[in-house]
Amino acid sequence: MTLWNDWNAKPDANGFLKQSSPIVEIYPDGTFSTNEESEGAEVTKEGTGIYRISNVCGYNTDMGWGVHGGISVPKDNNNLELIFVDDRVQPDGAIIIETFHRQHFHLPTRFQNWRLKSIDENGERVFYEDGEPCDIPEHCRLDVRVQMPKVKQREFQERMEGIKEK
């Protein structure tokens, strides 16, 4: 039996409990936070909806968050993802994540993801179009499960073993 606690699990951006490991939380403006295991990872925002995670070795390899390593994408009240994500791992291990608006045209109009982009010079609302590059929605974040360099993992494991012995 596995007991979940704050040492081995963490709520994702949608409140669902996920296996904890090196996680980087990315916010719309490119600010980020790391947990103890992902300390040293850095995020830079390179443009609208383009985020680079550096000082990592790609996605976590144990498939605890699925085959693709792990990005937890924000969802609405109907459990529909608010954005599309396109990602790629660079030869140096950095991860490039690009985000795009997701409209959900298959739904009735009132349930579609109408995200305000701006107000034009005539006072009219302008909404993002489906597939248009956009930042992570306000008050949301992406949770990304990364693979850290072995040195960092070894240091963390040694610290954890020291805590268990006490």
Tab-separated table of C-alpha atoms in Angstrom:
chain	number	residue	atom	x	y	z
A	1	MET	CA	0.000	0.000	0.000
A	2	THR	CA	1.299	3.466	-0.900
A	3	LEU	CA	0.610	6.390	1.405
A	4	TRP	CA	0.597	9.792	-0.289
A	5	ASN	CA	2.005	12.807	1.532
A	6	ASP	CA	3.877	16.023	0.720
A	7	TRP	CA	7.134	14.059	0.273
A	8	ASN	CA	5.882	11.908	-2.591
A	9	ALA	CA	2.843	13.709	-4.061
A	10	LYS	CA	1.743	17.191	-5.083
A	11	PRO	CA	-1.521	18.651	-6.387
A	12	ASP	CA	-1.196	19.698	-10.029
A	13	ALA	CA	-2.562	22.928	-11.513
A	14	ASN	CA	-6.041	21.360	-11.563
A	15	GLY	CA	-5.943	20.062	-7.985
A	16	PHE	CA	-5.321	16.401	-8.849
A	17	LEU	CA	-2.716	14.548	-6.813
A	18	LYS	CA	0.345	13.629	-8.875
A	19	GLN	CA	3.503	11.731	-8.033
A	20	SER	CA	6.066	14.202	-6.767
A	21	SER	CA	9.485	14.433	-8.284
A	22	PRO	CA	11.446	17.223	-9.936
A	23	ILE	CA	8.595	19.594	-10.864
A	24	VAL	CA	8.817	23.067	-12.381
A	25	GLU	CA	5.727	25.284	-12.132
A	26	ILE	CA	5.539	27.846	-14.958
A	27	TYR	CA	3.307	30.929	-14.696
A	28	PRO	CA	1.965	33.110	-17.553
A	29	ASP	CA	4.637	35.816	-17.278
A	30	GLY	CA	7.471	33.277	-17.270
A	31	THR	CA	8.057	33.335	-13.539
A	32	PHE	CA	8.473	29.873	-12.111
A	33	SER	CA	8.964	27.886	-8.963
A	34	THR	CA	10.793	24.646	-8.324
A	35	ASN	CA	10.585	22.058	-5.607
A	36	GLU	CA	13.634	20.772	-3.773
A	37	GLU	CA	14.273	18.085	-6.389
A	38	SER	CA	14.140	20.523	-9.330
A	39	GLU	CA	16.237	23.230	-7.705
A	40	GLY	CA	18.605	24.682	-10.301
A	41	ALA	CA	16.143	24.471	-13.190
A	42	GLU	CA	15.430	27.845	-14.794
A	43	VAL	CA	12.640	29.153	-17.015
A	44	THR	CA	12.830	31.996	-19.513
A	45	LYS	CA	9.917	33.347	-21.490
A	46	GLU	CA	11.117	33.758	-25.074
A	47	GLY	CA	7.971	35.240	-26.602
A	48	THR	CA	4.203	34.968	-26.540
A	49	GLY	CA	3.496	31.487	-25.230
A	50	ILE	CA	7.099	30.308	-25.581
A	51	TYR	CA	8.828	29.047	-22.431
A	52	ARG	CA	12.294	27.452	-22.157
A	53	ILE	CA	13.224	25.258	-19.201
A	54	SER	CA	16.997	24.994	-18.907
A	55	ASN	CA	19.478	23.196	-16.632
A	56	VAL	CA	17.441	19.991	-17.021
A	57	CYS	CA	17.876	16.724	-18.931
A	58	GLY	CA	14.479	16.679	-20.631
A	59	TYR	CA	11.384	15.123	-19.096
A	60	ASN	CA	11.407	12.743	-16.154
A	61	THR	CA	12.049	9.260	-17.490
A	62	ASP	CA	10.035	7.031	-15.140
A	63	MET	CA	6.695	7.661	-16.922
A	64	GLY	CA	4.946	8.400	-13.604
A	65	TRP	CA	3.013	11.178	-15.380
A	66	GLY	CA	2.544	9.266	-18.611
A	67	VAL	CA	4.492	8.357	-21.711
A	68	HIS	CA	5.445	11.931	-22.570
A	69	GLY	CA	7.150	12.618	-19.246
A	70	GLY	CA	4.670	15.015	-17.857
A	71	ILE	CA	3.028	18.345	-18.462
A	72	SER	CA	-0.104	19.096	-16.487
A	73	VAL	CA	-2.186	21.516	-18.599
A	74	PRO	CA	-4.796	23.820	-16.961
A	75	LYS	CA	-8.443	22.828	-17.436
A	76	ASP	CA	-11.817	24.532	-17.105
A	77	ASN	CA	-14.814	23.520	-14.954
A	78	ASN	CA	-15.827	20.970	-17.598
A	79	ASN	CA	-12.407	19.309	-17.423
A	80	LEU	CA	-11.421	20.633	-20.871
A	81	GLU	CA	-7.870	21.823	-21.478
A	82	LEU	CA	-7.607	25.597	-21.927
A	83	ILE	CA	-4.569	25.489	-24.214
A	84	PHE	CA	-2.763	23.272	-26.687
A	85	VAL	CA	0.875	22.517	-25.872
A	86	ASP	CA	3.643	21.862	-28.383
A	87	ASP	CA	6.955	20.862	-26.864
A	88	ARG	CA	10.371	19.612	-27.811
A	89	VAL	CA	13.526	18.622	-25.971
A	90	GLN	CA	16.700	20.308	-27.197
A	91	PRO	CA	20.010	18.412	-27.616
A	92	ASP	CA	21.275	20.028	-24.380
A	93	GLY	CA	18.224	18.722	-22.452
A	94	ALA	CA	16.395	22.056	-22.320
A	95	ILE	CA	12.644	21.846	-22.932
A	96	ILE	CA	10.857	24.338	-25.198
A	97	ILE	CA	7.124	24.605	-24.507
A	98	GLU	CA	4.793	26.588	-26.759
A	99	THR	CA	1.176	27.267	-25.794
A	100	PHE	CA	-1.785	27.950	-28.087
A	101	HIS	CA	-5.409	28.908	-27.458
A	102	ARG	CA	-7.901	26.037	-27.441
A	103	GLN	CA	-11.449	27.050	-28.406
A	104	HIS	CA	-13.496	23.807	-28.263
A	105	PHE	CA	-15.719	24.558	-31.267
A	106	HIS	CA	-17.395	21.159	-30.849
A	107	LEU	CA	-19.268	22.545	-27.827
A	108	PRO	CA	-22.276	24.859	-27.703
A	109	THR	CA	-21.120	28.492	-27.934
A	110	ARG	CA	-21.654	29.265	-24.258
A	111	PHE	CA	-19.291	26.441	-23.219
A	112	GLN	CA	-16.468	27.296	-25.605
A	113	ASN	CA	-13.251	28.777	-24.300
A	114	TRP	CA	-13.774	32.473	-25.117
A	115	ARG	CA	-10.561	34.117	-23.944
A	116	LEU	CA	-10.310	37.884	-24.228
A	117	LYS	CA	-7.208	39.026	-26.078
A	118	SER	CA	-7.815	42.793	-26.186
A	119	ILE	CA	-10.301	45.608	-26.683
A	120	ASP	CA	-9.976	47.318	-30.066
A	121	GLU	CA	-10.096	51.072	-30.773
A	122	ASN	CA	-13.902	50.871	-31.183
A	123	GLY	CA	-14.371	49.266	-27.775
A	124	GLU	CA	-15.066	45.845	-29.302
A	125	ARG	CA	-13.787	42.726	-27.600
A	126	VAL	CA	-11.193	40.713	-29.527
A	127	PHE	CA	-10.889	37.042	-28.602
A	128	TYR	CA	-8.084	34.581	-29.240
A	129	GLU	CA	-8.656	32.296	-32.209
A	130	ASP	CA	-8.320	28.530	-32.010
A	131	GLY	CA	-4.651	27.562	-32.320
A	132	GLU	CA	-3.368	31.133	-31.925
A	133	PRO	CA	-0.169	31.465	-29.863
A	134	CYS	CA	-0.974	32.714	-26.366
A	135	ASP	CA	0.517	32.823	-22.914
A	136	ILE	CA	-0.602	30.426	-20.209
A	137	PRO	CA	-4.017	31.736	-19.045
A	138	GLU	CA	-4.062	34.133	-16.080
A	139	HIS	CA	-4.313	32.497	-12.657
A	140	CYS	CA	-3.084	29.203	-14.165
A	141	ARG	CA	0.237	27.415	-14.456
A	142	LEU	CA	1.881	24.529	-16.242
A	143	ASP	CA	3.389	21.821	-14.069
A	144	VAL	CA	6.293	20.142	-15.828
A	145	ARG	CA	7.995	17.022	-14.495
A	146	VAL	CA	11.666	17.203	-15.450
A	147	GLN	CA	14.751	15.011	-15.295
A	148	MET	CA	17.520	16.695	-13.350
A	149	PRO	CA	21.230	16.090	-13.881
A	150	LYS	CA	22.407	13.002	-11.975
A	151	VAL	CA	24.555	15.088	-9.610
A	152	LYS	CA	21.461	16.864	-8.286
A	153	GLN	CA	19.541	13.594	-7.921
A	154	ARG	CA	22.414	11.954	-6.052
A	155	GLU	CA	22.652	14.910	-3.632
A	156	PHE	CA	18.893	14.786	-3.009
A	157	GLN	CA	18.910	11.007	-2.472
A	158	GLU	CA	21.780	11.316	0.033
A	159	ARG	CA	19.868	14.013	1.937
A	160	MET	CA	16.710	11.854	1.978
A	161	GLU	CA	18.647	8.853	3.271
A	162	GLY	CA	20.156	11.040	6.000
A	163	ILE	CA	16.677	12.153	7.064
A	164	LYS	CA	15.407	8.546	7.184
A	165	GLU	CA	18.327	7.511	9.424
A	166	LYS	CA	17.536	10.183	12.028
